[in-house]
CSV table of C-alpha atoms in Angstrom, one decimal:
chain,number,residue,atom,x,y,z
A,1,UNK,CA,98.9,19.9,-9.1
A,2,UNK,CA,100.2,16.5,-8.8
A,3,UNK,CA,101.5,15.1,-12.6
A,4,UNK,CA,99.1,12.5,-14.1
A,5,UNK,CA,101.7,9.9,-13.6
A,6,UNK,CA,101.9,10.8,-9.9
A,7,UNK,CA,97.7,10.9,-9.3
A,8,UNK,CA,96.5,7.9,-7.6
A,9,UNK,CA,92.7,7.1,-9.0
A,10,UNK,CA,90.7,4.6,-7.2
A,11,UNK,CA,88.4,3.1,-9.4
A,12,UNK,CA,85.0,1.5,-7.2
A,13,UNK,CA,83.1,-0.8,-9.7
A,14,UNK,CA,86.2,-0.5,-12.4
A,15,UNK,CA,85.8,-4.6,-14.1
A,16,UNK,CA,82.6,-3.9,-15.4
A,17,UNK,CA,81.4,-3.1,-18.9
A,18,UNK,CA,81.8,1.3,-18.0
A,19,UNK,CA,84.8,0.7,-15.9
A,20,UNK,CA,87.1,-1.3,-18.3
A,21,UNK,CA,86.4,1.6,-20.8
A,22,UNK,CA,86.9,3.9,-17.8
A,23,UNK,CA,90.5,2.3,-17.1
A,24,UNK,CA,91.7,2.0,-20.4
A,25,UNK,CA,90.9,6.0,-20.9
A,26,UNK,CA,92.4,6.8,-17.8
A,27,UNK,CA,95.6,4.3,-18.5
A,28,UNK,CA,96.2,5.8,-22.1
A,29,UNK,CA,96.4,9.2,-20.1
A,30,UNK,CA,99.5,8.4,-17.3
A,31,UNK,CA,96.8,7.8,-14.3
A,32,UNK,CA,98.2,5.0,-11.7
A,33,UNK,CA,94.6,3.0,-10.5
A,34,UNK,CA,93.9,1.2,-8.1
A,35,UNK,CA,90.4,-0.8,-9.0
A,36,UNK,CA,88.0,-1.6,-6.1
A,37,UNK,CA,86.3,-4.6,-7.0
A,38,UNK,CA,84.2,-7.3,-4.7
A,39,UNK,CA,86.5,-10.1,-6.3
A,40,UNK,CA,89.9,-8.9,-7.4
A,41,UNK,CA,90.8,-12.4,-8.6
A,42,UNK,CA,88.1,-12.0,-12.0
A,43,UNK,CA,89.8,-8.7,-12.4
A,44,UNK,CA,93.0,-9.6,-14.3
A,45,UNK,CA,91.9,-8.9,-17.9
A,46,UNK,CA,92.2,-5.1,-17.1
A,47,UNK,CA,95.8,-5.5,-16.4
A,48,UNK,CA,97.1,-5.5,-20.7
A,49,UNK,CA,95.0,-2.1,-20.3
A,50,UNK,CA,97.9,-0.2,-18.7
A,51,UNK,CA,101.7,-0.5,-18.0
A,52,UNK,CA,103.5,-2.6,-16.0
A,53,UNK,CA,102.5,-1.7,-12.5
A,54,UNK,CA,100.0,0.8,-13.7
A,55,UNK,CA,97.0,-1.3,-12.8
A,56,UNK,CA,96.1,-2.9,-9.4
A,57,UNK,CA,93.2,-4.6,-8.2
A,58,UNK,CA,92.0,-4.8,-4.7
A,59,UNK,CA,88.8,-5.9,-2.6
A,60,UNK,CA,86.3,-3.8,-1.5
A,61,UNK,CA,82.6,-4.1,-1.0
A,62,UNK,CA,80.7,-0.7,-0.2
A,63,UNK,CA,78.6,-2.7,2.1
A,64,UNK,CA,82.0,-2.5,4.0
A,65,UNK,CA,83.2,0.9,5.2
A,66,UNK,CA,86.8,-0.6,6.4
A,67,UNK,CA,87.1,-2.2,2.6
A,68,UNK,CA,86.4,1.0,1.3
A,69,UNK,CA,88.9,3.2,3.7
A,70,UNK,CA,91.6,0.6,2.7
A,71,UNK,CA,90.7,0.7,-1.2
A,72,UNK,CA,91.1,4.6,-1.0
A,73,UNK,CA,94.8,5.1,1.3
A,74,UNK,CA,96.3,7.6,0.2
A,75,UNK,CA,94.0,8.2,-3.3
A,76,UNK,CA,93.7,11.5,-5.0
A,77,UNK,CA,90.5,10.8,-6.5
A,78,UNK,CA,87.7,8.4,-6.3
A,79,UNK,CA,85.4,7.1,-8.9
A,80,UNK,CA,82.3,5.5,-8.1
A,81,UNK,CA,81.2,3.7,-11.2
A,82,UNK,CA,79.0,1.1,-8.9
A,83,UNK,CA,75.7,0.2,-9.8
A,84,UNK,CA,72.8,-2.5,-11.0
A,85,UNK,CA,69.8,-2.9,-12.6
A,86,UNK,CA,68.3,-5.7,-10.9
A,87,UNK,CA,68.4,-6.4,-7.0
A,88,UNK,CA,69.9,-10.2,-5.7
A,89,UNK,CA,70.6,-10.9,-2.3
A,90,UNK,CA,72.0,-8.1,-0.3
A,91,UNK,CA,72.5,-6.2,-3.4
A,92,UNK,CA,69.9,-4.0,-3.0
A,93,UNK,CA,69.6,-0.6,-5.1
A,94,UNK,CA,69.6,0.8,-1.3
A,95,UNK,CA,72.9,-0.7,-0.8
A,96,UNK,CA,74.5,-0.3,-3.6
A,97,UNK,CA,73.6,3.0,-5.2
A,98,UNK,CA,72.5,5.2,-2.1
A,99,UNK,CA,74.6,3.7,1.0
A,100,UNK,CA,77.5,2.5,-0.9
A,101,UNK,CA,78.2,6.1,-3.3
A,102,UNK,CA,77.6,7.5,0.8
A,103,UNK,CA,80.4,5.2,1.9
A,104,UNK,CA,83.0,6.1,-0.8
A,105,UNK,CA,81.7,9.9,-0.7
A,106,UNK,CA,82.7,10.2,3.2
A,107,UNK,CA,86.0,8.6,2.6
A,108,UNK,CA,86.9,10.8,0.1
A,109,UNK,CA,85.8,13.2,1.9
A,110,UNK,CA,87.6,12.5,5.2
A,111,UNK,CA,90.7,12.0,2.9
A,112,UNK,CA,90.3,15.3,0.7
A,113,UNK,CA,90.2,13.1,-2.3
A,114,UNK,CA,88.1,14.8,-5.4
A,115,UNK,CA,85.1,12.5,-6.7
A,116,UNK,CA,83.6,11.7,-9.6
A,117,UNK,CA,80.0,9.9,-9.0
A,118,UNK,CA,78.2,8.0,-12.6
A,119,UNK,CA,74.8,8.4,-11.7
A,120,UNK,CA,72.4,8.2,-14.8
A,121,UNK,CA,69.7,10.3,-16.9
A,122,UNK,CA,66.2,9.7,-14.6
A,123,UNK,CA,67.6,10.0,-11.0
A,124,UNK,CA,65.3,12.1,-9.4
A,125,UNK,CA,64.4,11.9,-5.8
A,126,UNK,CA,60.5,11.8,-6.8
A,127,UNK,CA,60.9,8.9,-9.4
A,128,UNK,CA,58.2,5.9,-9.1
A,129,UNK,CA,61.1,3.9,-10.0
A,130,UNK,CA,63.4,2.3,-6.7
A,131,UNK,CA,65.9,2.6,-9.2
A,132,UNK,CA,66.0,6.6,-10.2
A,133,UNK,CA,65.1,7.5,-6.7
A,134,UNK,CA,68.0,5.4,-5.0
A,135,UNK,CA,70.4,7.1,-8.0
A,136,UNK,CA,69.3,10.4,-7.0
A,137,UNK,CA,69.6,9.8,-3.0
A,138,UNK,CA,73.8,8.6,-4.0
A,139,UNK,CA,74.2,12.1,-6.0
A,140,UNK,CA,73.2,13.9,-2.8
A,141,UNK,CA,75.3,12.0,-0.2
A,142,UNK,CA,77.6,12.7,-2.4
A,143,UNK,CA,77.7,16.4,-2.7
A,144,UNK,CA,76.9,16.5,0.9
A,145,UNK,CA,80.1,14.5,1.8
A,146,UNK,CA,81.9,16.0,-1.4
A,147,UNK,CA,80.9,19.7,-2.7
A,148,UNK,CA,83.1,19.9,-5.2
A,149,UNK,CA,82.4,16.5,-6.9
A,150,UNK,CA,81.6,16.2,-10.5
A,151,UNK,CA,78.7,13.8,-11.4
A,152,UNK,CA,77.5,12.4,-14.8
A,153,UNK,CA,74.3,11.2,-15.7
A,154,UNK,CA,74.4,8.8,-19.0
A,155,UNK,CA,71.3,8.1,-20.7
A,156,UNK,CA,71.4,4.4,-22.3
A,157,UNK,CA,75.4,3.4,-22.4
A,158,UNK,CA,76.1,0.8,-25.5
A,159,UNK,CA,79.0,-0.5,-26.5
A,160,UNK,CA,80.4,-4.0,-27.2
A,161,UNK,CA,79.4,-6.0,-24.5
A,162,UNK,CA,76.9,-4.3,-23.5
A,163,UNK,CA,73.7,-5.7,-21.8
A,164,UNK,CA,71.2,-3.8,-24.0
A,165,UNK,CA,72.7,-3.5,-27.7
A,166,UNK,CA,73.6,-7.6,-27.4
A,167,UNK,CA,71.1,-8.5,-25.5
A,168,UNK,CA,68.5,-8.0,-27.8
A,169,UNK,CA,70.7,-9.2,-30.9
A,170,UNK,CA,70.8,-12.3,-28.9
A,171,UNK,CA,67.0,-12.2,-28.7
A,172,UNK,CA,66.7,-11.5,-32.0
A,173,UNK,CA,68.5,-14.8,-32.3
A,174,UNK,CA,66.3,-16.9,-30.7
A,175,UNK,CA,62.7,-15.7,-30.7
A,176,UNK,CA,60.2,-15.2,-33.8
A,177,UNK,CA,59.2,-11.7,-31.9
A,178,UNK,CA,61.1,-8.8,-30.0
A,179,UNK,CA,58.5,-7.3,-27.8
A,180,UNK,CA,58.1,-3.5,-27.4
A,181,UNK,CA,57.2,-2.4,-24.1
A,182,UNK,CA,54.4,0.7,-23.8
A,183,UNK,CA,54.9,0.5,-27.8
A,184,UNK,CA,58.3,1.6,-28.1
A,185,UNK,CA,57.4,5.2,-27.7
A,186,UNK,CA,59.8,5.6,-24.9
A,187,UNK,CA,62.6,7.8,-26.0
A,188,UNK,CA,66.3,7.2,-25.5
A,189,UNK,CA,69.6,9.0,-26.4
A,190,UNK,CA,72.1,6.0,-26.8
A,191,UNK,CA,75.3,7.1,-25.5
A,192,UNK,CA,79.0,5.6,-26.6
A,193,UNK,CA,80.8,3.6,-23.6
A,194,UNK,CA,84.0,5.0,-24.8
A,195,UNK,CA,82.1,8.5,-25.0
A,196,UNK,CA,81.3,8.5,-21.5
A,197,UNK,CA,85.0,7.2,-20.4
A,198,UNK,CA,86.2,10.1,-21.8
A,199,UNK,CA,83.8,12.4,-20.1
A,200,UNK,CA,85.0,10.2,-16.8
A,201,UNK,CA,88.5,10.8,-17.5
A,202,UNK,CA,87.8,14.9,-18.5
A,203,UNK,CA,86.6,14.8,-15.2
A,204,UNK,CA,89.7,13.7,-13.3
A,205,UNK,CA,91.8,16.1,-15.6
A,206,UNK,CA,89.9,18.7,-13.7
A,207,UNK,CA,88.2,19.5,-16.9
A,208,UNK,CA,84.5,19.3,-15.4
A,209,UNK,CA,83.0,21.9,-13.8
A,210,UNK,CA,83.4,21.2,-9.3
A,211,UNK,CA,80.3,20.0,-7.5
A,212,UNK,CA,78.0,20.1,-11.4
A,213,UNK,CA,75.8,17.6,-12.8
A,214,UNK,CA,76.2,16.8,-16.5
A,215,UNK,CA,74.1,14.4,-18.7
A,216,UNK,CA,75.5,12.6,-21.1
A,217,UNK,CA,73.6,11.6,-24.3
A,218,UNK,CA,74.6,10.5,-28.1
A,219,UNK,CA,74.0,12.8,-31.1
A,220,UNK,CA,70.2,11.3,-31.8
A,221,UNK,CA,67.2,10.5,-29.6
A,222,UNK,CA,65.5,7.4,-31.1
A,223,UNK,CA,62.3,5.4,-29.8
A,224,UNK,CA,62.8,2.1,-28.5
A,225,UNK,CA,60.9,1.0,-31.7
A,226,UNK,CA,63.7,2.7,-33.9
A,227,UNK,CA,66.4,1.1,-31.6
A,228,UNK,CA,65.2,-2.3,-32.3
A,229,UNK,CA,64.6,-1.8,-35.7
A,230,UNK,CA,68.3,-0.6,-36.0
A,231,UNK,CA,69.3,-4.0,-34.1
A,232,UNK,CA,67.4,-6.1,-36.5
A,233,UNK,CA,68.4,-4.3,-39.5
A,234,UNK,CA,72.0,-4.6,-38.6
A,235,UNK,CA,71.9,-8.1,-37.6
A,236,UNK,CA,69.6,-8.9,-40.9
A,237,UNK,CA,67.2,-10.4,-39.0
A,238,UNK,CA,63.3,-10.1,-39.6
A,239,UNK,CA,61.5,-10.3,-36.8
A,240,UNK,CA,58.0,-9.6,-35.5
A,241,UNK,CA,58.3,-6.3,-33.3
A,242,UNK,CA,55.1,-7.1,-30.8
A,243,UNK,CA,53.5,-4.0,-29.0
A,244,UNK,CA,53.1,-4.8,-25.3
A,245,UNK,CA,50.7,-3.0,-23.0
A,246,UNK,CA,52.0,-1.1,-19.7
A,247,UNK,CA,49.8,-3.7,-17.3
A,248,UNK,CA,50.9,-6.4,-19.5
A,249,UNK,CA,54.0,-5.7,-19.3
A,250,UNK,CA,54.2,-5.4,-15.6
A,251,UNK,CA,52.2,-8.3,-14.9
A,252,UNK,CA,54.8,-10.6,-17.2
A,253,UNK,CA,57.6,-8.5,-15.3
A,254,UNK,CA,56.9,-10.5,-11.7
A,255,UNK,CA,57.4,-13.6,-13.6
A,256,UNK,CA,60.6,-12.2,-15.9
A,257,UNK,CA,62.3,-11.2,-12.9
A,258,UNK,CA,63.7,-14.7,-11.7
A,259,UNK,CA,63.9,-15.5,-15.7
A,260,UNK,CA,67.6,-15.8,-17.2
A,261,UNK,CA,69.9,-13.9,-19.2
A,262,UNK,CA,68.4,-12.0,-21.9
A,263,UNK,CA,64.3,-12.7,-20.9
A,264,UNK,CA,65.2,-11.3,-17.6
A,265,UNK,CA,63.0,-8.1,-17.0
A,266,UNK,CA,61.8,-7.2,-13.6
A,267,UNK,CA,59.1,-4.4,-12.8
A,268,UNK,CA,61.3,-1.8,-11.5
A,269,UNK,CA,62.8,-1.9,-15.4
A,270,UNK,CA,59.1,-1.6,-16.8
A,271,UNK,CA,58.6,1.4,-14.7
A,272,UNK,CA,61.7,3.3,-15.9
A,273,UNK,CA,60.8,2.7,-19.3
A,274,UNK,CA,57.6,4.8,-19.0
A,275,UNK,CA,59.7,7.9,-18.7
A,276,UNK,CA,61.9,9.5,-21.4
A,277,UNK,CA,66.0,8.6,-20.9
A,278,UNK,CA,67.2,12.1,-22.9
A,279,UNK,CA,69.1,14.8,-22.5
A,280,UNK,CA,67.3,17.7,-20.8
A,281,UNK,CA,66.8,21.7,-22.4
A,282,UNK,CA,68.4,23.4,-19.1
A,283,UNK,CA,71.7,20.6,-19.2
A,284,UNK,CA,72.2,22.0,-22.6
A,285,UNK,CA,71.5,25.3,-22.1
A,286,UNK,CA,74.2,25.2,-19.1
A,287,UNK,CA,76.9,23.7,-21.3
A,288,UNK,CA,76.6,20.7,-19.1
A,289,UNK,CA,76.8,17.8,-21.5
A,290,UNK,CA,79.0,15.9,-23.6
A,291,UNK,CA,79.7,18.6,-26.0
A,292,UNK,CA,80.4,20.9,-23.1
A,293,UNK,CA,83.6,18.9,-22.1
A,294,UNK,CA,84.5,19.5,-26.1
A,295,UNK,CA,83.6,15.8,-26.5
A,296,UNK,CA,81.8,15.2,-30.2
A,297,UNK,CA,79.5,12.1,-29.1
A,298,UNK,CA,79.3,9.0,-31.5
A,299,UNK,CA,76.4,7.5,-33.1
A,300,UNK,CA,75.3,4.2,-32.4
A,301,UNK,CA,74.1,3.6,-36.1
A,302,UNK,CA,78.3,4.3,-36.8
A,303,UNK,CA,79.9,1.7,-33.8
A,304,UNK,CA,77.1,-0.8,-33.2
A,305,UNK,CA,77.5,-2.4,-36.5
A,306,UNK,CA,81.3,-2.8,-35.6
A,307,UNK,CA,80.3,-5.7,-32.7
A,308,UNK,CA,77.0,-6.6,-33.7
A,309,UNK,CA,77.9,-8.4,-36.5
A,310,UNK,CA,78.8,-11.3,-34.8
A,311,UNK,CA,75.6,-11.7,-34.1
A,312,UNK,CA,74.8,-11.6,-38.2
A,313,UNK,CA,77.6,-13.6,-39.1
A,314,UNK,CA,76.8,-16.8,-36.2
A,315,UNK,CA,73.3,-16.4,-38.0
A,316,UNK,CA,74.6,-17.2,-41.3
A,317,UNK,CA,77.3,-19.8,-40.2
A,318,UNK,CA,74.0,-22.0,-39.2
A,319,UNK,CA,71.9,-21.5,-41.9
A,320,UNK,CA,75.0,-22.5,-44.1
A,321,UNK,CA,75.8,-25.7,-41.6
A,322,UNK,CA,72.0,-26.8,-41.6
């Protein structure tokens, strides 16, 4: 097997909030990358990630099958780290997370390259959710294009800059109320970015298991009610925490989908939420997890406080400044 220093890794989707963790675990371990990106030019911050030469950023759009060939000359292993939560334009769950994980799957398949595929915690074939169904449908084209591919499934990723953890501490920041949706019943196993980087980079080690599915949780399952309680108490806020009906919720959702930044919820998003996001008996009874790849997952009551406290501290600045 080829050294790490002389293992190309093409990195589909690698500017993003997963994929700069992703790079950054695979630079501190000798990988060259090539990162795929739709617009290479917003890609230099990843470059003080690696060494000189190390890191190189080209286009590709999945939509594209030539973009992708060109993105994966001569790679030993692809990583398909592409995917969204809402739909714009041509972006379409369809697009992106079924035909475009097919697209890189028979390249690397044509080219004998290995594959890892992030797929999440909820894709299921069955789901009522566009999203979990359209997840599921890129896990199979890829083990039908790849066999021996290793795919993870991450339940709720946080980290700094993430859209979930900040989002609502920007909320928080603005509104008298944070709304819980169905309650805040809905059960969640927050996982560490830099937890499931390493499980990425495990993978391309050759550490993972060929053609398994592992799902990747944190150490605690917590209710979206705990979550944002934890956000508020570590931002010292005190905010209302507003139950909101399933129907309500839904019916605000057709409205909150063209809304900005963090008011932005769509009905696809509702629907997930009505489903537990956790780590399931027969993934731990298999060894397939985090722990199975001898990675000891961090809490999020441990990092969040380390980049949430911006959110405390702006808070304070203007109270001070008023």
């Amino acid at each position: 097997m080829a050294s790490n220093q002389e293992t190309l890794v093409t990195v589909f989707g690698g500017s993003g909030f997963l994929g700069r963790n992703v790079v950054r675990a695979l630079a501190k371990r000798g990988y060259r990358m090539r990162v795929a990106v739709r617009r290479p030019e917003l890609a230099g911050h990843l470059q003080p990630l690696g060494r000189v030469g190390q890191i190189h950023a080209v286009q590709a759009n999945l939509r594209y099958p030539a973009s992708v060939e060109a993105a994966m000359r001569d790679s030993h292993v692809a990583i398909n780290l592409v995917g969204i939560l809402t739909e714009s334009g041509a972006q379409t769950f369809e697009a992106v997370q079924a035909s475009g994980a097919e697209t890189i799957a028979k390249t690397a398949g044509a080219t004998g390259a290995r594959m890892v595929q992030i797929s999440a915690i909820g894709a299921d074939e069955n789901s009522p959710s566009a999203y979990g169904r359209t997840k599921a449908a890129g896990e199979k084209a890829v083990l039908a294009a790849v066999p021996s591919a290793t795919i993870l499934r991450p339940s709720l990723v946080f980290g700094p800059d993430d859209q979930f953890t900040n989002r609502f501490a920007a909320l928080a920041r603005m509104s008298p109320f944070l709304p819980l949706i169905g309650g805040g019943e809905t059960r969640l196993q927050p996982v560490y970015v830099g937890d499931v980087a390493a499980a990425v980079a495990d993978a391309v080690d050759g550490k993972a298991k060929a053609g398994a599915t592992y799902e990747l949780g944190g150490p605690e399952v917590l209710t979206m009610r705990e979550i944002m309680e934890a956000i508020l108490a570590i931002t010292g806020r005190k905010r209302m925490l507003v139950s909101l009906p399933w129907g309500l919720a839904k019916l605000q959702a057709l409205f909150l989908q063209f809304a900005p930044g963090a008011l932005k919820l769509t009905p696809d998003q509702v629907t997930l939420l009505q489903s537990d996001n956790v780590v399931s008996d027969a993934a731990r009874a298999a060894g397939l997890t985090l722990e199975g790849l001898g990675i000891t997952p961090e809490s999020m009551g441990v990092i969040a406080p380390q980049y949430l406290w911006r959110f405390r501290a702006a808070g304070q600045f203007q109270r001070k400044s008023a």
